[in-house]
CSV table of C-alpha atoms and ligand atoms in Angstrom, one decimal:
chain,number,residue,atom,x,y,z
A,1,UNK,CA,35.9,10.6,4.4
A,2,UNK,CA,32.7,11.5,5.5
A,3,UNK,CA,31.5,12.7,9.0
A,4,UNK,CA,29.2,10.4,9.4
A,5,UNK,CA,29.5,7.1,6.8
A,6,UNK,CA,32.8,6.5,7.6
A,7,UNK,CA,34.0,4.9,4.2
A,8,UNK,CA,36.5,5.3,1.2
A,9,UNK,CA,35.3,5.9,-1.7
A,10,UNK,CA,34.9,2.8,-3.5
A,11,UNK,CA,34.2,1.3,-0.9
A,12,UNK,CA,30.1,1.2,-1.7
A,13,UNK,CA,28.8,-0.6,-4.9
A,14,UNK,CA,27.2,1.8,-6.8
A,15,UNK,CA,24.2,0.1,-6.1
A,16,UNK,CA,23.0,0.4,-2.3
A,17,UNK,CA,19.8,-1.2,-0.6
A,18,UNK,CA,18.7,0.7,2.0
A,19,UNK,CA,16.3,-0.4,5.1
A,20,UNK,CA,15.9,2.1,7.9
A,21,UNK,CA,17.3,-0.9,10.7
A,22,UNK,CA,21.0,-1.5,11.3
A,23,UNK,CA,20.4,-5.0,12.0
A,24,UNK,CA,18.4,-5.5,9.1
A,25,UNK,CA,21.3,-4.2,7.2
A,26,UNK,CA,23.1,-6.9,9.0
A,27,UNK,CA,20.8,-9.7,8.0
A,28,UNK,CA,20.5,-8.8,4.0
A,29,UNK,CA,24.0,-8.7,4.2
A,30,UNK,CA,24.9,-12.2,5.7
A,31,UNK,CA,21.9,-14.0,4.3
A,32,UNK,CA,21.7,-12.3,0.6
A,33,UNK,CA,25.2,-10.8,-0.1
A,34,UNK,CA,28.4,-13.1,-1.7
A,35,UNK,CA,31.3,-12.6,0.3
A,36,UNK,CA,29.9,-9.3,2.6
A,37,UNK,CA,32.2,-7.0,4.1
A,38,UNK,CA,31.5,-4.7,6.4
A,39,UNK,CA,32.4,-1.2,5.5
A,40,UNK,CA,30.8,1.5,8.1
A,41,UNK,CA,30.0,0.9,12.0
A,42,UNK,CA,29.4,4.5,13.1
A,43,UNK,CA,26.9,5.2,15.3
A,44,UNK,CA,25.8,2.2,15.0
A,45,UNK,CA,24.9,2.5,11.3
A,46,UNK,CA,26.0,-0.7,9.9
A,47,UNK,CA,27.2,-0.6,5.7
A,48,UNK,CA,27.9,-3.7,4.0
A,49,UNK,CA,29.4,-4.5,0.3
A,50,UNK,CA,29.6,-8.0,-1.4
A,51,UNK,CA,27.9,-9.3,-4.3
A,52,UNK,CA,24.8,-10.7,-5.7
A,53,UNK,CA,24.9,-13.0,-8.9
A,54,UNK,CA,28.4,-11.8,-9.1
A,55,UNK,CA,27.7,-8.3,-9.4
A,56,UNK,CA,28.7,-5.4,-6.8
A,57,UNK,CA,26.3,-4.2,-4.0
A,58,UNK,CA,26.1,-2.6,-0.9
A,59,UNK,CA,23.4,-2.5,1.8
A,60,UNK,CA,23.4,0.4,4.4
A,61,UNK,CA,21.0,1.2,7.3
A,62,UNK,CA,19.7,5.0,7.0
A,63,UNK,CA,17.8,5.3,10.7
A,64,UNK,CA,14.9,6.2,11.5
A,65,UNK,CA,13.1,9.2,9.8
A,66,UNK,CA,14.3,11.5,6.9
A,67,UNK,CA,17.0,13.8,9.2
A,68,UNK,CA,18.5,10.6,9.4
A,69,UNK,CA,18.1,8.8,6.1
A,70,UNK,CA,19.1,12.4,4.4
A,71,UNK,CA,22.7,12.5,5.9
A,72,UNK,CA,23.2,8.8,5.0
A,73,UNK,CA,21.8,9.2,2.0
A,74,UNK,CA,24.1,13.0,0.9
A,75,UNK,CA,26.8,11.0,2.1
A,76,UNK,CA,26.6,7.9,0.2
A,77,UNK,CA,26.5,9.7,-2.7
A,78,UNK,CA,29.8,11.5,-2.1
A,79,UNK,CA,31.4,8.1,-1.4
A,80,UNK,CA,30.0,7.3,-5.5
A,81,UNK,CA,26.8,5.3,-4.6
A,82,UNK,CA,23.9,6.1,-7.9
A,83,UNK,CA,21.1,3.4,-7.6
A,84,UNK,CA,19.5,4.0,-4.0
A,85,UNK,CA,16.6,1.5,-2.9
A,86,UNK,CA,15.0,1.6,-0.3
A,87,UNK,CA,13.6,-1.6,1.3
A,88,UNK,CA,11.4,-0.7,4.4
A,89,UNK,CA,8.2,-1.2,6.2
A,90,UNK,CA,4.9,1.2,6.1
A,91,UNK,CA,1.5,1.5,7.7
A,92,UNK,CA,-1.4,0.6,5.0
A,93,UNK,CA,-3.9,3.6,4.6
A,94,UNK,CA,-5.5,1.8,1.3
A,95,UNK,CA,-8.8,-0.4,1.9
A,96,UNK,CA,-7.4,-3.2,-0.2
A,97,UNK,CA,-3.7,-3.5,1.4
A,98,UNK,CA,-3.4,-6.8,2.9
A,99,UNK,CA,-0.7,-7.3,5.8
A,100,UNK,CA,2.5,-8.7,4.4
A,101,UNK,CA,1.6,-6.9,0.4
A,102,UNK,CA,4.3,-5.2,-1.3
A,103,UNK,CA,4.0,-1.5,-2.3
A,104,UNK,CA,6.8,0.1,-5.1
A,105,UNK,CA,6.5,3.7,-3.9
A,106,UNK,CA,6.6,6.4,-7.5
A,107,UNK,CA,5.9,9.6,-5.5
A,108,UNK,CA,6.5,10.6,-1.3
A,109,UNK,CA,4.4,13.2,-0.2
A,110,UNK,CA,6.9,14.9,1.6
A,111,UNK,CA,5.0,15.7,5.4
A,112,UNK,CA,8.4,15.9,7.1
A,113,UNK,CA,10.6,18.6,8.2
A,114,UNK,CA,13.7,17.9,6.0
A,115,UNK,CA,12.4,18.4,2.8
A,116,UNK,CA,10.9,21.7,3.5
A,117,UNK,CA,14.3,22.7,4.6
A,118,UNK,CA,15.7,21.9,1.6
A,119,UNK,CA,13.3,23.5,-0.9
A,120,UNK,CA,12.8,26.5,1.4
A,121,UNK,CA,9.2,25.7,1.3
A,122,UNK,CA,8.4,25.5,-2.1
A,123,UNK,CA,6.2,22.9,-3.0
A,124,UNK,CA,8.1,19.9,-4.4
A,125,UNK,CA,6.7,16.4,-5.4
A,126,UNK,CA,9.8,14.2,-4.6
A,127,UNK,CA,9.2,10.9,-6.8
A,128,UNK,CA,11.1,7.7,-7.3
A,129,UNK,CA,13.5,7.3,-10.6
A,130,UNK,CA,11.4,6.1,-13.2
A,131,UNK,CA,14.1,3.6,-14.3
A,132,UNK,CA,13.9,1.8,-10.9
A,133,UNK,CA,9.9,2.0,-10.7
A,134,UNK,CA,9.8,0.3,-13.9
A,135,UNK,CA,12.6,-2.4,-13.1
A,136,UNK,CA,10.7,-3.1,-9.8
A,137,UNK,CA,7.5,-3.4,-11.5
A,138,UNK,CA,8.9,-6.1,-13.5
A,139,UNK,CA,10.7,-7.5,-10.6
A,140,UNK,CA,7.6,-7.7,-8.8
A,141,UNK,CA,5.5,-9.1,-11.5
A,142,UNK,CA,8.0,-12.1,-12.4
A,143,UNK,CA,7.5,-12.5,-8.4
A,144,UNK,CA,4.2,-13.0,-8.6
A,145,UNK,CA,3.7,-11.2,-5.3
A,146,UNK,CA,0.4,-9.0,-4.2
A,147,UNK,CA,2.1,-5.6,-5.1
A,148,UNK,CA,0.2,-2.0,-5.2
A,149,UNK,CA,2.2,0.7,-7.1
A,150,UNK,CA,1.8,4.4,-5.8
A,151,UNK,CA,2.2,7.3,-3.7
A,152,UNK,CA,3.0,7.0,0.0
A,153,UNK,CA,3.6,9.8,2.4
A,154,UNK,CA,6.8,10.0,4.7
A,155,UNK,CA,5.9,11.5,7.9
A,156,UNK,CA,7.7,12.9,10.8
A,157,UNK,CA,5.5,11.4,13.1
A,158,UNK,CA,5.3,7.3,13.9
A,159,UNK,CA,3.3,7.7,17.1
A,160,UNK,CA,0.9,10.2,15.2
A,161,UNK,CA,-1.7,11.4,17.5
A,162,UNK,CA,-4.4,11.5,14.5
A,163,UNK,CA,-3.9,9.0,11.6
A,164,UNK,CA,-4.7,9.3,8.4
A,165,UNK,CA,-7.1,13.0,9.7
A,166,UNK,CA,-10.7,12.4,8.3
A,167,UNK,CA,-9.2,9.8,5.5
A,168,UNK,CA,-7.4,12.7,4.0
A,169,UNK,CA,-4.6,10.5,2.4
A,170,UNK,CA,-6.9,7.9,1.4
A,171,UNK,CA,-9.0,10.0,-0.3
A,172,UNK,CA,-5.6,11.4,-2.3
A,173,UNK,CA,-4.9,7.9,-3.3
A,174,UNK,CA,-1.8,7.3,-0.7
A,175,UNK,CA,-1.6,3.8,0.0
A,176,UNK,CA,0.5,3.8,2.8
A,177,UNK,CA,2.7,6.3,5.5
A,178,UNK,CA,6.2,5.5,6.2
A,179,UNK,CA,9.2,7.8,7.4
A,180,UNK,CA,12.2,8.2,4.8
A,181,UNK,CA,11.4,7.7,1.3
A,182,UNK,CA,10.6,11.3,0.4
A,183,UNK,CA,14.6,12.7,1.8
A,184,UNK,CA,15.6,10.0,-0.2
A,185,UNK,CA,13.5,10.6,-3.4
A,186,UNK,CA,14.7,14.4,-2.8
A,187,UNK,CA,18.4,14.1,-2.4
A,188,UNK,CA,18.6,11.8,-5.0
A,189,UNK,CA,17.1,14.1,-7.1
A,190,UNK,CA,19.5,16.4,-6.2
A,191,UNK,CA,22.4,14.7,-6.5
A,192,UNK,CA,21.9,13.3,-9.7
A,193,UNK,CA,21.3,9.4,-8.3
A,194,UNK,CA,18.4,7.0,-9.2
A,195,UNK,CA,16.4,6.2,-6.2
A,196,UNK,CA,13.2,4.1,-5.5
A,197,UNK,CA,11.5,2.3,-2.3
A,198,UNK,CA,10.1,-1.2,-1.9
A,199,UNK,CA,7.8,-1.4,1.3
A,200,UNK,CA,6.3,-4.1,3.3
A,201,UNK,CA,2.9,-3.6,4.7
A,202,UNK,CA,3.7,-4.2,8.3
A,203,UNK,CA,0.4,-2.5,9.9
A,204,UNK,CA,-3.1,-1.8,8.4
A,205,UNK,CA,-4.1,1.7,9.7
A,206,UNK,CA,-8.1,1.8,9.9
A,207,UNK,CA,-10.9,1.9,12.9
A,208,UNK,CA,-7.8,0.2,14.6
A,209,UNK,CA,-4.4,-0.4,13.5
A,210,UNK,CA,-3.6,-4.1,12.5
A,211,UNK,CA,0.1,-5.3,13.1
A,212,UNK,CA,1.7,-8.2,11.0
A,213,UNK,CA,3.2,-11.4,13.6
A,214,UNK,CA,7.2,-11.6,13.6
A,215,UNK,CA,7.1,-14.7,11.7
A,216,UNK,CA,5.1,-13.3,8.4
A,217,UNK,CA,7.3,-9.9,8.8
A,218,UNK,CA,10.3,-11.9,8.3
A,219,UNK,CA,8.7,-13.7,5.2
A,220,UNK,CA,7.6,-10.7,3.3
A,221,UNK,CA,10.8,-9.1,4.2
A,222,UNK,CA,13.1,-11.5,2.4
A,223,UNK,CA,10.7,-11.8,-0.3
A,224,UNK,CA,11.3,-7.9,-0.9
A,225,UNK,CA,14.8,-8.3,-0.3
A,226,UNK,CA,15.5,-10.9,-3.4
A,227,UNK,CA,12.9,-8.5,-5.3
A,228,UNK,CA,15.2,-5.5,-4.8
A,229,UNK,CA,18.0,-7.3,-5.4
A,230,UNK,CA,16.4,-8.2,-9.0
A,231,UNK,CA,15.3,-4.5,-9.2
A,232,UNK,CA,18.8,-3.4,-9.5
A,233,UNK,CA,20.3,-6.4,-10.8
A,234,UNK,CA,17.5,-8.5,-13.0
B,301,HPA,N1,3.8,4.9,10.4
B,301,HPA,C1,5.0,5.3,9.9
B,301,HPA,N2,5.9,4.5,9.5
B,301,HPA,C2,5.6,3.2,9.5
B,301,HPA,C3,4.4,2.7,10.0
B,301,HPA,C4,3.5,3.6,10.4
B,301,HPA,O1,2.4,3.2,10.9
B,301,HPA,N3,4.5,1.3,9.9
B,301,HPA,C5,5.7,1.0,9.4
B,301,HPA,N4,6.4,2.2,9.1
């Protein structure tokens, strides 16, 4: 059993969402899931496996930033999860993201500290599994929902003292800065696993930084929740 995702194995689906809040976890679970177990408490770090349209799947919370998501995600692998999805929130760096639009991440610049650790510095490119891009790009366009496809960077930092410095990820074509996807992308990798990340434009980072109300977060969320679910299930 693992040290930290206390679970069998077989006790995940093989197909796991992942959002970076425990409670969230909680909520796709009850609201989404047929008949939802819980599987994994520790720390705090709630796991859940039911079903969706009668198919195996499991939802577990990875934390905050990619230390965090990296152990979840190393572990979850050893319990026999291989389709990894992240469903999360980022800050908007692109002019035209709109609060509330969906972005399907294909690459995470990796400005963190874990995946430097791992590749001993060597510059890496962690990107998503093409198989899930391309089932979430259908996903989303059955949806019908405002949805930008491309690079994001995963930063250490969520308080970061100078956004976005002189609109250097813009200007790279990064739409938007979140804090897990590239440990996730990376491990994956790794490991052999397919992973990908959904995100939810919860802030637009400009002059000022925008933030979405409760209400519409809520909304978009469970709209990229049933969109994830069709990802690795439509
Ligand atoms: N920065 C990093 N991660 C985020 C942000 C942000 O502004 N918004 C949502 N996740």
């Amino acid at each position: 059993m693992p040290v930290h995702v206390r679970a069998e194995p077989g006790d995940f689906a093989e197909s796991v969402l992942l959002p970076g809040d425990p409670l969230r976890a909680e909520y796709i679970a009850r609201t989404f899931f047929e008949s939802p177990r819980l599987v994994t408490r520790e720390r705090g770090m709630l796991g859940y496996t039911g079903s969706y349209r009668g198919r195996p799947v499991s939802v577990q919370a990875t934390g905050m930033g990619c230390p965090s998501a990296a152990i979840v995600v190393e572990e979850l692998v050893q319990l026999g999860a291989r389709n990894l999805l992240r469903v999360g929130t980022c800050g908007g760096y692109h002019r035209e993201l709109q609060l509330g639009d969906l972005v399907v991440a294909t690459a995470a610049a990796p400005q963190d500290g874990t995946v430097s650790s791992l590749t001993r510095g060597v510059p890496y490119a962690p990107a998503a599994h093409f198989d899930v891009v391309h089932a979430a790009y259908h996903a989303a366009e059955r949806s019908g929902r405002r949805t930008f496809m491309g690079p994001v960077v995963s930063s250490d930092l969520f308080y970061d003292p100078v956004e976005d410095p002189a609109g250097l990820w813009s200007r790279l074509g990064v739409l938007a800065v979140e804090m897990e996807a590239a440990a996730i992308f990376t491990i994956a990798a790794m490991r052999g696993a397919r992973a990908g990340c959904l995100l939810t434009v919860s802030d637009t980072i400009g002059e000022e930084v925008v933030r979405i109300s409760d209400e519409d977060l809520r909304a978009a969320v469970d709209n990229m929740v049933e969109l994830a679910l069709d990802t690795l299930h439509g």
